[in-house]
mmCIF file of C-alpha atoms in Angstrom:
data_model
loop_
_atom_site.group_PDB
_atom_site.id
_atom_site.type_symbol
_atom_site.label_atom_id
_atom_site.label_comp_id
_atom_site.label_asym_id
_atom_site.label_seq_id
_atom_site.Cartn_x
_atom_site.Cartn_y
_atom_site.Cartn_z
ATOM 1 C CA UNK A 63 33.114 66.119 12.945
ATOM 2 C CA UNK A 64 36.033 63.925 12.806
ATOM 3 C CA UNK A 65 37.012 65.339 9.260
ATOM 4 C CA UNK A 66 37.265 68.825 11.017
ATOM 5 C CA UNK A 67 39.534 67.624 13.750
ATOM 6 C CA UNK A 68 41.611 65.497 10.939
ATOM 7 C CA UNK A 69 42.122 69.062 9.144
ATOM 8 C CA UNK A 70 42.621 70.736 12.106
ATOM 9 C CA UNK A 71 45.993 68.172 13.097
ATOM 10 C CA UNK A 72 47.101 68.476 10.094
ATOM 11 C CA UNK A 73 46.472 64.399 9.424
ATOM 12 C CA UNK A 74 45.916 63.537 5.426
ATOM 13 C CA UNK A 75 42.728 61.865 5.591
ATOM 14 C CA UNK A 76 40.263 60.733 2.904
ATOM 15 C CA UNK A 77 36.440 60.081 3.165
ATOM 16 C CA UNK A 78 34.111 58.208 1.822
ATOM 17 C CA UNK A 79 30.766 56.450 3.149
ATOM 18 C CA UNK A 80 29.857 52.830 3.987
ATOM 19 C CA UNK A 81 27.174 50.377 5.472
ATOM 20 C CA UNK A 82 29.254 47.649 6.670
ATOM 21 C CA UNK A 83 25.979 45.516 6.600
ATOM 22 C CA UNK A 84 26.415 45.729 2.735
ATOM 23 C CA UNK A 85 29.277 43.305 1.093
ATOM 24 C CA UNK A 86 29.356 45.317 -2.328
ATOM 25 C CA UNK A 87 30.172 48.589 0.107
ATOM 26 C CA UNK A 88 32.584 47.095 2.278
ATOM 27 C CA UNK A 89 34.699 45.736 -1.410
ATOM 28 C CA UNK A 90 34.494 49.253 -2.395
ATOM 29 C CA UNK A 91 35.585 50.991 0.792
ATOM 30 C CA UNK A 92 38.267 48.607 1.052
ATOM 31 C CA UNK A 93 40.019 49.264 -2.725
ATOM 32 C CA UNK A 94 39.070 52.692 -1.960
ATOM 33 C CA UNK A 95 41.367 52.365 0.937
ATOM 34 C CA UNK A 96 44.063 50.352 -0.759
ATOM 35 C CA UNK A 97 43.999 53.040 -3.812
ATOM 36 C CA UNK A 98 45.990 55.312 -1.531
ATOM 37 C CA UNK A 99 48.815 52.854 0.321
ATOM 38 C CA UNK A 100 49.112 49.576 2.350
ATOM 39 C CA UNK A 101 46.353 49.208 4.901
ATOM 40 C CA UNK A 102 48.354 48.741 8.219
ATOM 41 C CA UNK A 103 45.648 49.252 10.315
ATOM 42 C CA UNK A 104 41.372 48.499 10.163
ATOM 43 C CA UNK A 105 39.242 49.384 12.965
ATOM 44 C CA UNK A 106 35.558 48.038 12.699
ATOM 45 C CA UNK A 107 34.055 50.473 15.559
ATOM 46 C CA UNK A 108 30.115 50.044 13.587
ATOM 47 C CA UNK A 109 27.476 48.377 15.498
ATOM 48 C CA UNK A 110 24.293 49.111 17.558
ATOM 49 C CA UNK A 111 23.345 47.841 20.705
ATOM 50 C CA UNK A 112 20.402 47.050 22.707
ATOM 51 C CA UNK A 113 19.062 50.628 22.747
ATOM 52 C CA UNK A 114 20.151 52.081 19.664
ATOM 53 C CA UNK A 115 17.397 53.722 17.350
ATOM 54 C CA UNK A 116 17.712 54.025 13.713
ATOM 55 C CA UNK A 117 15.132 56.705 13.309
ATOM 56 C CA UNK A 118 15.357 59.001 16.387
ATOM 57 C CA UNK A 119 12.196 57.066 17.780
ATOM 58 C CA UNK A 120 12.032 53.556 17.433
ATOM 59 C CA UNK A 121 15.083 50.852 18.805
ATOM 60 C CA UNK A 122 16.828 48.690 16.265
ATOM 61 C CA UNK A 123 15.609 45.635 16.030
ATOM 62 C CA UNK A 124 17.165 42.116 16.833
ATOM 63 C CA UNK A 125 17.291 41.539 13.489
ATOM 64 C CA UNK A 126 19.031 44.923 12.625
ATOM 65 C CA UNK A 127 21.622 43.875 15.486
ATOM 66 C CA UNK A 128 22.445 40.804 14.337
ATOM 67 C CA UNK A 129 22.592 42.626 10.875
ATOM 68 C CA UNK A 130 25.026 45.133 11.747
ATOM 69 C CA UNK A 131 27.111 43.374 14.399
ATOM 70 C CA UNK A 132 27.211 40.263 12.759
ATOM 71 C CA UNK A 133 26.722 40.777 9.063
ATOM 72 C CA UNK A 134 28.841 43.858 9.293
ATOM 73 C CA UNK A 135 31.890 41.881 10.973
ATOM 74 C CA UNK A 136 32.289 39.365 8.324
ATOM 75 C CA UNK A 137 31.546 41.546 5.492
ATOM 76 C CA UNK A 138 34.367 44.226 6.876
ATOM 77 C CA UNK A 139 36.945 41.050 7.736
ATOM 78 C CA UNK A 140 36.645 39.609 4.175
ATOM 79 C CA UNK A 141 36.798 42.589 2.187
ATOM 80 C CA UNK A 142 39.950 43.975 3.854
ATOM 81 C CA UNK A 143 41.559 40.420 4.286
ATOM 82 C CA UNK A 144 43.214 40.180 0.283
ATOM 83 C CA UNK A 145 44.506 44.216 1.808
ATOM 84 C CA UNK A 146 46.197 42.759 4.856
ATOM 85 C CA UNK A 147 49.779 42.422 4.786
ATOM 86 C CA UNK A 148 52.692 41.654 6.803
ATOM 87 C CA UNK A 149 52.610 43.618 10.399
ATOM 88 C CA UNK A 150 48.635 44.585 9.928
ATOM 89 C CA UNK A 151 45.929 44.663 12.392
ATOM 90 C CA UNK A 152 42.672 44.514 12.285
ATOM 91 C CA UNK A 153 40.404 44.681 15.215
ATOM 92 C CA UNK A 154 36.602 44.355 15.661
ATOM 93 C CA UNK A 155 35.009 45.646 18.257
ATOM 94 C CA UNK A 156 33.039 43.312 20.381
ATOM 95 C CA UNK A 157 31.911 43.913 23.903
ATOM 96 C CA UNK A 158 31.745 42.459 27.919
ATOM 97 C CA UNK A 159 28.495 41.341 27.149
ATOM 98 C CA UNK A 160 29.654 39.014 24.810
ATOM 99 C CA UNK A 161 31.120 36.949 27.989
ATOM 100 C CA UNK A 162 27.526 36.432 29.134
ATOM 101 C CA UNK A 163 25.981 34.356 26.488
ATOM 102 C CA UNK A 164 26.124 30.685 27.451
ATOM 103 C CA UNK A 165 27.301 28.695 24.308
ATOM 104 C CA UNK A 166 25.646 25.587 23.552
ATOM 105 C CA UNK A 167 25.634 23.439 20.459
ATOM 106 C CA UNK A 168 22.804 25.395 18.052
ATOM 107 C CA UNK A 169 25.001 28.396 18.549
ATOM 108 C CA UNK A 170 27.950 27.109 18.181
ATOM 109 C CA UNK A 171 26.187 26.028 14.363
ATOM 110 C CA UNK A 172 24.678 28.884 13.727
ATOM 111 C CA UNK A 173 28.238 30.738 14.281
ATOM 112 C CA UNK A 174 29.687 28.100 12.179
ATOM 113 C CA UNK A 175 27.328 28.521 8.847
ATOM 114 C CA UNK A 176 28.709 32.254 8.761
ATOM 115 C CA UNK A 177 29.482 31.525 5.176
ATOM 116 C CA UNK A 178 26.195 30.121 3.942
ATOM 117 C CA UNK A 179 23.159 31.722 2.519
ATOM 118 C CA UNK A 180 20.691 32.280 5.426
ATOM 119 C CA UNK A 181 23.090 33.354 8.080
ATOM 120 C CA UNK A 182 20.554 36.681 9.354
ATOM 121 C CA UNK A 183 17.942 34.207 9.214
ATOM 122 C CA UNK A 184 19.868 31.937 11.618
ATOM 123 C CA UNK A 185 21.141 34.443 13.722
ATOM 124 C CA UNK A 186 17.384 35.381 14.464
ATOM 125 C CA UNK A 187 16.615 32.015 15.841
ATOM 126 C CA UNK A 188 19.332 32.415 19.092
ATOM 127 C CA UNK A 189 16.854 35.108 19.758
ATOM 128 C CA UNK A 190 13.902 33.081 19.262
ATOM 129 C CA UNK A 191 15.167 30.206 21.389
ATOM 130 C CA UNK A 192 16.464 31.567 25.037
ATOM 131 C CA UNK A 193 15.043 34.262 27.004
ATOM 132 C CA UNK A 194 17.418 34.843 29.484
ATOM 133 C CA UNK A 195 17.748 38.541 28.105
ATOM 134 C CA UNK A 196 14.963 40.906 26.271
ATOM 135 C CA UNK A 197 15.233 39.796 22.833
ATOM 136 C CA UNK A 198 17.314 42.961 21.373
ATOM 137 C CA UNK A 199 19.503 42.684 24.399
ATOM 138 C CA UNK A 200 19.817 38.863 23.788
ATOM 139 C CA UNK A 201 20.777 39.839 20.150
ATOM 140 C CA UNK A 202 23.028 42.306 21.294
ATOM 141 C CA UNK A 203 24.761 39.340 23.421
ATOM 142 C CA UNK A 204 24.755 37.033 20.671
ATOM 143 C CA UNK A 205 26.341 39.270 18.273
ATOM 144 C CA UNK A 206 29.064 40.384 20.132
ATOM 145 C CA UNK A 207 30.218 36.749 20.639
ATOM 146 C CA UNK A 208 29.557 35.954 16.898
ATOM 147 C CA UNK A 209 32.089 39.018 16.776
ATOM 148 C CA UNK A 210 34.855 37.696 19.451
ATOM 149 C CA UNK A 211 34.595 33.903 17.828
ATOM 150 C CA UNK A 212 34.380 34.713 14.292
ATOM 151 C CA UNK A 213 38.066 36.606 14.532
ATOM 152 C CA UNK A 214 39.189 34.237 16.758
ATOM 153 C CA UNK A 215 38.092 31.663 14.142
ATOM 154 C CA UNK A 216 39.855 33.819 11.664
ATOM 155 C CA UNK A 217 43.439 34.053 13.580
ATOM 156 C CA UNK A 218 45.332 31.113 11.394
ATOM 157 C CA UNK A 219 44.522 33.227 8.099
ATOM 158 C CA UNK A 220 45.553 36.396 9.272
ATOM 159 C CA UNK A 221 48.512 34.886 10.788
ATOM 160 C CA UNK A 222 49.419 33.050 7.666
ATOM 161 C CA UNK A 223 50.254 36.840 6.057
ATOM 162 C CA UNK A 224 51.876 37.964 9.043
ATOM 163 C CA UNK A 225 48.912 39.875 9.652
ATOM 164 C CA UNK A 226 46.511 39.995 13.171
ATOM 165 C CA UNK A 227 42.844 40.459 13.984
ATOM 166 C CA UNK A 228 42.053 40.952 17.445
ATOM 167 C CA UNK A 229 38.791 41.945 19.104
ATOM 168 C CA UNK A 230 38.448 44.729 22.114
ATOM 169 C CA UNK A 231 35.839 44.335 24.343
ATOM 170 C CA UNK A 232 34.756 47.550 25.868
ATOM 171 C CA UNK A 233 32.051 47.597 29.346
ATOM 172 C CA UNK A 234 29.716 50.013 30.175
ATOM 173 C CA UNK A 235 30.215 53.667 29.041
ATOM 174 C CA UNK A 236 28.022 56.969 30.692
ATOM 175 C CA UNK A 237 26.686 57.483 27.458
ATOM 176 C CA UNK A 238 22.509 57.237 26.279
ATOM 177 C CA UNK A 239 23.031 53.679 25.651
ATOM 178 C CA UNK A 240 23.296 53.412 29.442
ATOM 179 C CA UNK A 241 21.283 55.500 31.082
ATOM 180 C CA UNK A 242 18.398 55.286 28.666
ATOM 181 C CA UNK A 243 17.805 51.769 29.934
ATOM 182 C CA UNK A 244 15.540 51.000 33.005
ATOM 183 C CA UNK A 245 16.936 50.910 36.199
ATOM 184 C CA UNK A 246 17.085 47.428 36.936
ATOM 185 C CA UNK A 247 18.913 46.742 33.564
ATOM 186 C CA UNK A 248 21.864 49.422 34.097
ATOM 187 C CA UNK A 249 22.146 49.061 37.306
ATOM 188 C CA UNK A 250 22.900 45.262 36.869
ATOM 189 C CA UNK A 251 25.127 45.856 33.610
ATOM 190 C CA UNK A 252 26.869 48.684 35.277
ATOM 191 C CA UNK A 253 27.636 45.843 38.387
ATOM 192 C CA UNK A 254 29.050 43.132 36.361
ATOM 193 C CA UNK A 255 31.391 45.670 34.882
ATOM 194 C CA UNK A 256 34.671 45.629 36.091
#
């Protein structure tokens, strides 16, 4: 779809595909990218939420969120880091919800031992430990503010190469990730939603 509308503008455009919850793919995509000029611009837009389904039938898991919202966030920032130069931006995309997670200090670790082996595994345990959401709505929550921390966390580097990562943070959209949730659930999202 978006190749056709590339074409149809006239915009050079090269494709190639990528699970940003795999580090070897992200490397690859990235030199891909750099094969054919400076990267001035990255925009992370993968991630599911609460009600996304992998298969058509069943929702992702909390582990597949914090997989691909987490995982998928730090794999994309450090493989396109050593690309960014001087007057690039990169932004992840995080989300309001990420404002409603209350931070305490086993998060705050968790977030922290992004670079260590057993990261998912940690990541799993926020879920495990509160209950203030359904747990792949919790992990949605979680992960989003993994996302907004981890680039704020990665500023100074960025900054050092004259270089910026930013996060957006989009609210509620119309779309089946809204209305496909009970009642109670969208209409309270939808309220807190400025």
């Amino acid at each position: 779809y978006t190749d056709k509308i590339l074409t149809s503008l006239n915009i050079e455009h090269y494709n190639m595909v990528m699970d940003v919850r795999d580090r070897k793919s992200c490397d690859e995509f990235a030199a891909f990218a750099a094969q054919h000029g400076p990267i001035s611009n990255f925009i992370n837009i993968a991630g599911v939420g609460p009600n996304t389904t992998y298969t058509g039938a069943e929702l992702s898991t909390s582990r597949e969120t914090y997989h691909t919202n987490c995982v998928g966030a730090l794999n994309t920032v450090e493989a396109f880091f050593p690309y960014m130069g001087d007057g690039s931006v990169m932004i992840q995309t995080a989300s309001q919800a990420s404002y409603h997670v209350h931070m305490d200090d086993h998060a705050w670790k968790v977030y922290m031992s992004c670079y260590e082996d057993g990261f998912l595994d940690r990541l799993c345990t926020l879920t495990e430990m509160y209950d203030e959401y359904d747990g792949n709505g919790q992990a949605y929550c979680f992960s989003k503010r993994f996302v907004l921390e981890h680039c704020k966390a990665s500023a100074w580097r960025f900054a050092a190469k004259g270089a910026r990562i930013v996060t957006v943070s989009p609210g509620m959209h119309w779309t089946c990730h809204v209305w496909d949730l009970d009642e109670d659930t969208r209409d309270g999202n939808l309220g807190i939603t400025p």
